Short mmCIF file of C-alpha atoms and ligand atoms in Angstrom, two decimals:
data_model
loop_
_atom_site.label_atom_id
_atom_site.label_comp_id
_atom_site.label_asym_id
_atom_site.label_seq_id
_atom_site.Cartn_x
_atom_site.Cartn_y
_atom_site.Cartn_z
CA UNK A 1 -5.68 21.41 13.95
CA UNK A 2 -2.12 20.80 12.71
CA UNK A 3 -0.55 21.06 9.26
CA UNK A 4 2.33 18.77 8.25
CA UNK A 5 4.79 18.65 5.41
CA UNK A 6 5.01 14.95 4.54
CA UNK A 7 8.03 13.26 2.95
CA UNK A 8 7.93 9.74 1.48
CA UNK A 9 10.90 7.84 0.00
CA UNK A 10 10.38 4.25 1.20
CA UNK A 11 10.37 2.60 -2.23
CA UNK A 12 10.27 3.93 -5.80
CA UNK A 13 8.25 7.13 -5.42
CA UNK A 14 9.82 10.40 -4.27
CA UNK A 15 6.91 12.30 -2.75
CA UNK A 16 6.09 15.36 -0.66
CA UNK A 17 2.74 16.85 0.38
CA UNK A 18 1.16 19.34 2.74
CA UNK A 19 -1.92 18.06 4.59
CA UNK A 20 -3.91 19.09 7.66
CA UNK A 21 -5.04 16.87 10.52
CA UNK A 22 -8.58 17.14 9.16
CA UNK A 23 -7.41 15.46 5.94
CA UNK A 24 -7.39 18.55 3.73
CA UNK A 25 -4.79 18.07 0.97
CA UNK A 26 -3.07 21.42 0.30
CA UNK A 27 -0.53 19.90 -2.08
CA UNK A 28 0.52 16.44 -3.23
CA UNK A 29 3.58 15.88 -5.41
CA UNK A 30 4.72 12.43 -6.57
CA UNK A 31 7.78 11.80 -8.71
CA UNK A 32 7.70 8.18 -9.93
CA UNK A 33 10.88 6.23 -10.67
CA UNK A 34 9.08 3.52 -12.64
CA UNK A 35 10.90 4.33 -15.90
CA UNK A 36 14.28 3.91 -14.17
CA UNK A 37 13.44 0.49 -12.73
CA UNK A 38 11.36 -0.92 -15.63
CA UNK A 39 14.37 -2.22 -17.63
CA UNK A 40 15.30 -4.37 -14.60
CA UNK A 41 11.78 -5.78 -14.13
CA UNK A 42 11.63 -4.58 -10.51
CA UNK A 43 12.86 -1.94 -8.06
CA UNK A 44 16.68 -1.76 -7.80
CA UNK A 45 17.37 -0.45 -4.24
CA UNK A 46 20.60 1.36 -5.12
CA UNK A 47 19.00 3.18 -8.05
CA UNK A 48 15.99 4.08 -5.88
CA UNK A 49 18.17 5.68 -3.19
CA UNK A 50 20.25 7.64 -5.70
CA UNK A 51 17.21 9.01 -7.51
CA UNK A 52 15.54 10.03 -4.22
CA UNK A 53 18.71 12.00 -3.42
CA UNK A 54 18.44 13.80 -6.77
CA UNK A 55 14.70 14.45 -6.78
CA UNK A 56 13.72 15.11 -3.19
CA UNK A 57 14.63 18.78 -2.92
CA UNK A 58 12.67 19.90 -6.02
CA UNK A 59 9.73 17.69 -5.00
CA UNK A 60 9.59 19.24 -1.50
CA UNK A 61 9.96 22.78 -2.89
CA UNK A 62 7.10 22.14 -5.30
CA UNK A 63 4.87 20.77 -2.49
CA UNK A 64 5.41 23.91 -0.42
CA UNK A 65 4.92 26.16 -3.43
CA UNK A 66 1.68 24.40 -4.46
CA UNK A 67 0.40 24.78 -0.88
CA UNK A 68 1.47 28.45 -0.88
CA UNK A 69 3.19 27.87 2.44
CA UNK A 70 6.72 28.18 3.77
CA UNK A 71 8.44 25.87 6.26
CA UNK A 72 7.61 28.33 9.03
CA UNK A 73 3.87 27.87 8.30
CA UNK A 74 3.70 24.11 8.87
CA UNK A 75 3.46 22.65 12.36
CA UNK A 76 6.09 20.03 11.62
CA UNK A 77 7.70 17.59 9.21
CA UNK A 78 6.33 14.06 8.89
CA UNK A 79 8.63 11.51 7.33
CA UNK A 80 8.26 7.81 6.54
CA UNK A 81 10.84 6.05 8.70
CA UNK A 82 9.57 2.47 8.24
CA UNK A 83 9.02 0.00 6.60
CA UNK A 84 10.84 0.14 3.27
CA UNK A 85 14.19 -0.14 1.54
CA UNK A 86 16.88 0.96 4.00
CA UNK A 87 18.83 3.19 1.60
CA UNK A 88 15.69 4.76 0.16
CA UNK A 89 14.25 5.49 3.63
CA UNK A 90 17.54 7.02 4.75
CA UNK A 91 17.48 9.66 2.03
CA UNK A 92 14.07 10.99 3.12
CA UNK A 93 14.86 10.68 6.79
CA UNK A 94 18.20 12.49 6.65
CA UNK A 95 16.68 15.20 4.45
CA UNK A 96 13.78 15.69 6.90
CA UNK A 97 16.14 15.78 9.87
CA UNK A 98 18.39 18.31 8.14
CA UNK A 99 15.46 20.63 7.47
CA UNK A 100 14.03 20.13 10.99
CA UNK A 101 17.41 20.88 12.55
CA UNK A 102 18.27 23.89 10.37
CA UNK A 103 14.82 25.50 10.74
CA UNK A 104 14.06 24.31 14.28
CA UNK A 105 10.88 22.56 13.17
CA UNK A 106 9.34 19.55 14.96
CA UNK A 107 9.75 16.16 13.25
CA UNK A 108 7.58 13.01 13.51
CA UNK A 109 8.27 9.59 12.00
CA UNK A 110 5.40 7.79 10.28
CA UNK A 111 4.92 4.07 9.67
CA UNK A 112 4.11 3.67 5.96
CA UNK A 113 1.53 0.94 6.66
CA UNK A 114 -0.37 3.07 9.17
CA UNK A 115 -0.40 5.85 6.56
CA UNK A 116 -1.87 3.47 3.91
CA UNK A 117 -4.61 2.43 6.35
CA UNK A 118 -5.51 6.06 7.14
CA UNK A 119 -5.34 7.29 3.50
CA UNK A 120 -9.12 6.85 3.27
CA UNK A 121 -9.46 10.03 5.39
CA UNK A 122 -7.71 12.27 2.83
CA UNK A 123 -10.18 14.84 1.53
CA UNK A 124 -9.40 15.21 -2.14
CA UNK A 125 -11.16 15.00 -5.49
CA UNK A 126 -12.97 11.70 -5.89
CA UNK A 127 -12.94 10.89 -2.18
CA UNK A 128 -16.22 9.64 -0.77
CA UNK A 129 -17.39 9.97 2.82
CA UNK A 130 -14.88 8.79 5.42
CA UNK A 131 -15.65 5.64 7.43
CA UNK A 132 -16.28 5.53 11.16
CA UNK A 133 -13.83 3.71 13.41
CA UNK A 134 -13.50 0.82 13.90
CA UNK A 135 -13.12 -0.63 10.42
CA UNK A 136 -11.51 -3.68 8.85
CA UNK A 137 -8.60 -2.53 6.68
CA UNK A 138 -7.24 -4.63 3.81
CA UNK A 139 -3.78 -3.37 2.92
CA UNK A 140 -2.63 -4.73 -0.45
CA UNK A 141 0.55 -3.36 -1.98
CA UNK A 142 3.74 -4.49 -3.68
CA UNK A 143 5.42 -5.16 -0.34
CA UNK A 144 2.55 -5.99 2.04
CA UNK A 145 -0.70 -7.88 2.18
CA UNK A 146 -2.50 -7.93 5.52
CA UNK A 147 -5.89 -7.43 7.17
CA UNK A 148 -6.21 -5.16 10.21
CA UNK A 149 -8.77 -4.15 12.77
CA UNK A 150 -8.38 -0.36 12.82
CA UNK A 151 -9.93 1.08 15.98
CA UNK A 152 -8.29 4.50 15.62
CA UNK A 153 -5.14 6.16 14.29
CA UNK A 154 -2.80 5.10 17.12
CA UNK A 155 -0.50 2.11 16.65
CA UNK A 156 -2.03 0.56 19.76
CA UNK A 157 -5.47 0.77 18.09
CA UNK A 158 -4.36 -1.09 14.95
CA UNK A 159 -4.26 -4.85 15.21
CA UNK A 160 -3.17 -7.25 12.50
CA UNK A 161 -5.76 -10.01 12.07
CA UNK A 162 -3.99 -11.97 9.34
CA UNK A 163 -1.49 -11.58 6.54
CA UNK A 164 0.22 -13.39 3.72
CA UNK A 165 2.72 -16.02 4.79
CA UNK A 166 4.84 -15.47 1.70
CA UNK A 167 4.44 -13.11 -1.29
CA UNK A 168 2.46 -9.88 -1.18
CA UNK A 169 -0.42 -9.74 -3.67
CA UNK A 170 1.23 -6.94 -5.69
CA UNK A 171 4.47 -8.92 -5.78
CA UNK A 172 2.56 -11.90 -7.23
CA UNK A 173 1.03 -9.63 -9.90
CA UNK A 174 4.47 -8.22 -10.74
CA UNK A 175 6.22 -11.61 -10.89
CA UNK A 176 3.51 -13.22 -13.01
CA UNK A 177 3.47 -10.24 -15.38
CA UNK A 178 7.23 -10.67 -15.77
CA UNK A 179 6.79 -14.39 -16.62
CA UNK A 180 4.21 -13.43 -19.22
CA UNK A 181 6.57 -10.82 -20.68
CA UNK A 182 4.15 -7.97 -19.95
CA UNK A 183 6.52 -5.45 -18.33
CA UNK A 184 6.76 -3.66 -14.97
CA UNK A 185 4.86 -2.90 -12.79
CA UNK A 186 2.67 -5.85 -13.66
CA UNK A 187 -0.53 -5.21 -11.71
CA UNK A 188 -2.11 -2.65 -14.03
CA UNK A 189 -1.11 -4.64 -17.14
CA UNK A 190 -2.60 -7.92 -15.88
CA UNK A 191 -5.69 -6.01 -14.70
CA UNK A 192 -6.25 -4.56 -18.18
CA UNK A 193 -5.88 -7.88 -20.01
CA UNK A 194 -8.03 -9.70 -17.42
CA UNK A 195 -10.95 -7.39 -18.13
CA UNK A 196 -11.60 -9.08 -21.49
CA UNK A 197 -10.57 -12.58 -20.40
CA UNK A 198 -12.68 -15.53 -19.26
CA UNK A 199 -11.12 -17.49 -16.38
CA UNK A 200 -13.03 -20.66 -17.29
CA UNK A 201 -11.37 -20.75 -20.71
CA UNK A 202 -7.81 -20.48 -19.37
CA UNK A 203 -7.31 -24.25 -19.16
CA UNK A 204 -5.46 -24.04 -15.86
CA UNK A 205 -6.32 -25.36 -12.42
CA UNK A 206 -4.94 -22.92 -9.85
CA UNK A 207 -4.37 -23.82 -6.19
CA UNK A 208 -6.49 -22.35 -3.40
CA UNK A 209 -6.16 -24.96 -0.61
CA UNK A 210 -4.39 -22.76 1.94
CA UNK A 211 -6.74 -19.90 1.23
CA UNK A 212 -9.84 -22.07 1.85
CA UNK A 213 -8.87 -22.53 5.50
CA UNK A 214 -10.99 -20.88 8.16
CA UNK A 215 -8.29 -18.45 9.28
CA UNK A 216 -7.18 -15.06 7.98
CA UNK A 217 -3.79 -16.12 6.66
CA UNK A 218 -3.09 -16.01 2.95
CA UNK A 219 -0.52 -17.45 0.57
CA UNK A 220 0.29 -16.52 -3.00
CA UNK A 221 3.54 -18.39 -3.71
CA UNK A 222 1.79 -21.64 -4.74
CA UNK A 223 -0.26 -19.66 -7.23
CA UNK A 224 2.88 -18.07 -8.62
CA UNK A 225 4.57 -21.50 -8.99
CA UNK A 226 1.51 -22.97 -10.71
CA UNK A 227 1.58 -20.08 -13.19
CA UNK A 228 5.33 -20.62 -13.76
CA UNK A 229 4.81 -24.35 -14.41
CA UNK A 230 1.98 -23.65 -16.83
CA UNK A 231 4.07 -21.18 -18.79
CA UNK A 232 7.08 -23.51 -18.75
CA UNK A 233 5.05 -26.41 -20.14
CA UNK A 234 2.93 -24.55 -22.67
CA UNK A 235 4.79 -21.32 -23.36
CA UNK A 236 3.36 -17.82 -23.00
CA UNK A 237 -0.09 -17.77 -24.61
CA UNK A 238 -0.96 -15.13 -27.19
CA UNK A 239 -4.13 -13.31 -28.21
CA UNK A 240 -7.27 -14.00 -26.20
CA UNK A 241 -5.64 -17.01 -24.47
CA UNK A 242 -3.32 -14.56 -22.69
CA UNK A 243 -6.32 -12.56 -21.50
CA UNK A 244 -7.99 -15.75 -20.22
CA UNK A 245 -4.86 -16.71 -18.29
CA UNK A 246 -4.58 -13.23 -16.73
CA UNK A 247 -8.26 -13.38 -15.80
CA UNK A 248 -7.86 -16.79 -14.11
CA UNK A 249 -4.82 -15.65 -12.15
CA UNK A 250 -6.45 -12.37 -11.09
CA UNK A 251 -9.70 -14.08 -10.08
CA UNK A 252 -7.73 -16.48 -7.87
CA UNK A 253 -5.95 -13.66 -5.99
CA UNK A 254 -9.03 -11.47 -5.77
CA UNK A 255 -11.21 -14.32 -4.45
CA UNK A 256 -8.73 -14.94 -1.64
CA UNK A 257 -8.52 -11.25 -0.71
CA UNK A 258 -12.30 -10.83 -0.75
CA UNK A 259 -13.07 -14.06 1.13
CA UNK A 260 -10.57 -13.33 3.91
CA UNK A 261 -11.56 -9.68 4.31
CA UNK A 262 -15.28 -10.51 4.50
CA UNK A 263 -14.47 -13.23 7.02
CA UNK A 264 -12.54 -10.70 9.13
CA UNK A 265 -15.44 -8.25 8.99
CA UNK A 266 -17.88 -10.95 10.11
CA UNK A 267 -15.57 -12.39 12.80
CA UNK A 268 -15.01 -8.92 14.26
CA UNK A 269 -18.63 -7.86 13.88
CA UNK A 270 -17.49 -4.71 12.04
CA UNK A 271 -19.62 -3.97 8.95
CA UNK A 272 -17.07 -1.56 7.38
CA UNK A 273 -14.20 -2.51 5.06
CA UNK A 274 -11.50 -0.12 3.83
CA UNK A 275 -9.05 -1.09 1.06
CA UNK A 276 -5.68 0.60 0.68
CA UNK A 277 -2.36 0.12 -1.16
CA UNK A 278 -1.53 -0.06 -4.86
CA UNK A 279 -3.49 -3.27 -5.56
CA UNK A 280 -6.66 -1.46 -4.42
CA UNK A 281 -6.52 0.01 -7.95
CA UNK A 282 -7.43 -3.43 -9.32
CA UNK A 283 -10.78 -3.34 -11.11
CA UNK A 284 -11.54 -6.99 -10.28
CA UNK A 285 -10.82 -6.49 -6.56
CA UNK A 286 -12.98 -3.35 -6.39
CA UNK A 287 -15.92 -5.00 -8.15
CA UNK A 288 -15.78 -8.32 -6.27
CA UNK A 289 -15.35 -6.71 -2.86
CA UNK A 290 -18.27 -4.35 -3.46
CA UNK A 291 -20.49 -7.17 -4.66
CA UNK A 292 -19.63 -9.60 -1.85
CA UNK A 293 -19.95 -6.91 0.82
CA UNK A 294 -23.26 -5.57 -0.52
CA UNK A 295 -24.80 -9.06 -0.22
CA UNK A 296 -23.97 -9.04 3.49
CA UNK A 297 -24.81 -5.43 4.29
CA UNK A 298 -21.14 -4.48 4.73
CA UNK A 299 -19.98 -1.01 3.63
CA UNK A 300 -16.86 -0.77 1.45
CA UNK A 301 -14.64 2.33 1.29
CA UNK A 302 -12.03 2.51 -1.48
CA UNK A 303 -10.01 5.75 -1.66
CA UNK A 304 -9.30 7.38 -5.04
CA UNK A 305 -6.27 5.99 -6.88
CA UNK A 306 -3.94 8.83 -5.84
CA UNK A 307 -4.54 7.88 -2.20
CA UNK A 308 -4.03 4.12 -2.82
CA UNK A 309 -0.65 4.09 -4.55
CA UNK A 310 2.40 5.44 -2.72
CA UNK A 311 2.10 9.14 -1.91
CA UNK A 312 3.20 11.63 0.73
CA UNK A 313 -0.29 13.01 1.46
CA UNK A 314 -1.05 9.93 3.55
CA UNK A 315 2.27 10.37 5.39
CA UNK A 316 1.54 14.06 6.03
CA UNK A 317 -1.96 13.21 7.31
CA UNK A 318 -0.75 10.49 9.73
CA UNK A 319 2.03 12.89 10.83
CA UNK A 320 -0.39 15.81 11.29
CA UNK A 321 -2.48 13.64 13.63
CA UNK A 322 0.67 12.93 15.68
CA UNK A 323 1.62 16.61 15.77
CA UNK A 324 -1.92 17.55 16.79
CA UNK A 325 -1.66 15.16 19.75
CA UNK A 326 1.53 16.96 20.75
CA UNK A 327 3.79 14.05 19.82
CA UNK A 328 7.36 14.77 18.69
CA UNK A 329 10.34 12.63 17.68
CA UNK A 330 13.89 13.89 17.95
CA UNK A 331 16.89 13.83 15.65
CA UNK A 332 17.77 10.29 16.74
CA UNK A 333 14.80 9.03 14.68
CA UNK A 334 16.10 5.97 12.80
CA UNK A 335 14.90 4.02 9.73
CA UNK A 336 13.69 0.42 10.03
CA UNK A 337 12.91 -2.05 7.27
CA UNK A 338 9.97 -3.61 9.17
CA UNK A 339 6.69 -2.10 10.33
CA UNK A 340 6.19 -1.21 14.00
CA UNK A 341 2.72 -2.79 13.90
CA UNK A 342 2.59 -6.12 15.70
CA UNK A 343 2.48 -9.11 13.35
CA UNK A 344 0.44 -12.24 14.05
CA UNK A 345 1.26 -14.09 10.85
CA UNK A 346 4.79 -15.35 10.50
CA UNK A 347 6.35 -15.33 7.08
CA UNK A 348 7.67 -18.61 5.72
CA UNK A 349 4.95 -20.92 7.00
CA UNK A 350 5.88 -20.93 10.69
CA UNK A 351 3.37 -21.33 13.49
CA UNK A 352 1.18 -18.44 14.53
CA UNK A 353 2.67 -16.75 17.55
O1 LIG B 401 1.21 0.76 -2.67
P1 LIG B 401 2.13 0.71 -3.86
O2 LIG B 401 2.10 1.88 -4.82
O3 LIG B 401 3.61 0.53 -3.42
C1 LIG B 401 3.99 -0.28 -2.33
O4 LIG B 401 3.95 0.20 -1.18
O5 LIG B 401 4.31 -1.46 -2.64
O6 LIG B 401 1.76 -0.64 -4.63
C2 LIG B 401 2.43 -1.04 -5.80
C3 LIG B 401 1.87 -2.39 -6.24
C4 LIG B 401 2.63 -3.02 -7.40
O7 LIG B 401 2.90 -4.37 -7.09
C5 LIG B 401 1.64 -2.92 -8.57
O8 LIG B 401 1.79 -3.95 -9.53
C6 LIG B 401 0.32 -3.01 -7.85
O9 LIG B 401 0.50 -2.24 -6.67
N1 LIG B 401 -0.80 -2.47 -8.64
C7 LIG B 401 -1.83 -3.24 -9.09
C8 LIG B 401 -2.65 -2.38 -9.86
N2 LIG B 401 -2.10 -1.12 -9.83
C9 LIG B 401 -0.97 -1.20 -9.07
N3 LIG B 401 -2.09 -4.53 -8.90
C10 LIG B 401 -3.21 -5.02 -9.50
N4 LIG B 401 -4.04 -4.28 -10.27
C11 LIG B 401 -3.80 -2.96 -10.48
N5 LIG B 401 -4.64 -2.25 -11.24
ZN1 LIG B 402 3.02 1.62 -0.08
#
């Protein structure tokens, strides 16, 4: 068994956690920057990097204190080195390297997407039984939307089966919420309004052509444009009409995600689906996926909210597994804005390669 101190600064959460390779969460600290970015309607990279630089030390100290461990007690430091905002990643990476160098501790880089896919193994309050490998993983966040075959925790065991060709699902939620004047981040706000809306009363015909195709690629930019046109022509609805519009938009996205993930499970012959990433918090997605999977005898695993949205516990867990296998990176570890996982879906509508 190995214990890792995890550090996460890839986007707008400054986070640190101590987790073992068996998934035991000894501490989990998340400092959110949402209030700083909200006035701009989205994450401002420069502000994100600066605030990580201010907050990281106290966040790491608190994670160690909560775990009642010192740096000498952990087997190494796990840090997100990709994908993410370059400046934001650099803050965490340079901090982790500084600590590793000064205290002669091992360091391992972690791919944020791998960590999201493995977050289902974190043993914390609200977590249900962990799935067996292999499983089909739907990763839906603000920056990524893709479906994977996860045969194990190694990069070589994780294969992308399909992904969005344009916007991520969370990005679509955030942009549409902005159009509707709801605020940032938009996902939870749209989700709440949609719960009392009726899609059939929204008076809008939303596109789904690309998503009806018999492959695992997705697209959300047409949906976003259709919403923008509707709002441009008719203005932002008020009262229950706003709830109906949110419900129609959410149902469109959720149907695509559910249809493609079930298709992947059936194509692969793997009756286990895991959902991860911030959009996994969506009530409509949870309910629809459970219902569609139950009809086909497919098991669905959705981690508790704290494991879905950005956190360092998932980074520490993925890093602890690397440390346990005896893997080490050195101080030349560099940040990268893209994932190291192989992509099969090209962004921008190009051919599959
Ligand atoms: O995984 P995450 O915390 O950060 C990234 O790695 O991107 O995901 C954040 C995204 C945002 O786009 C946010 O609007 C979305 O997750 N989100 C939701 C919900 N809660 C968060 N989207 C839909 N419904 C929700 N309840
Ligand atoms: Zn994330």
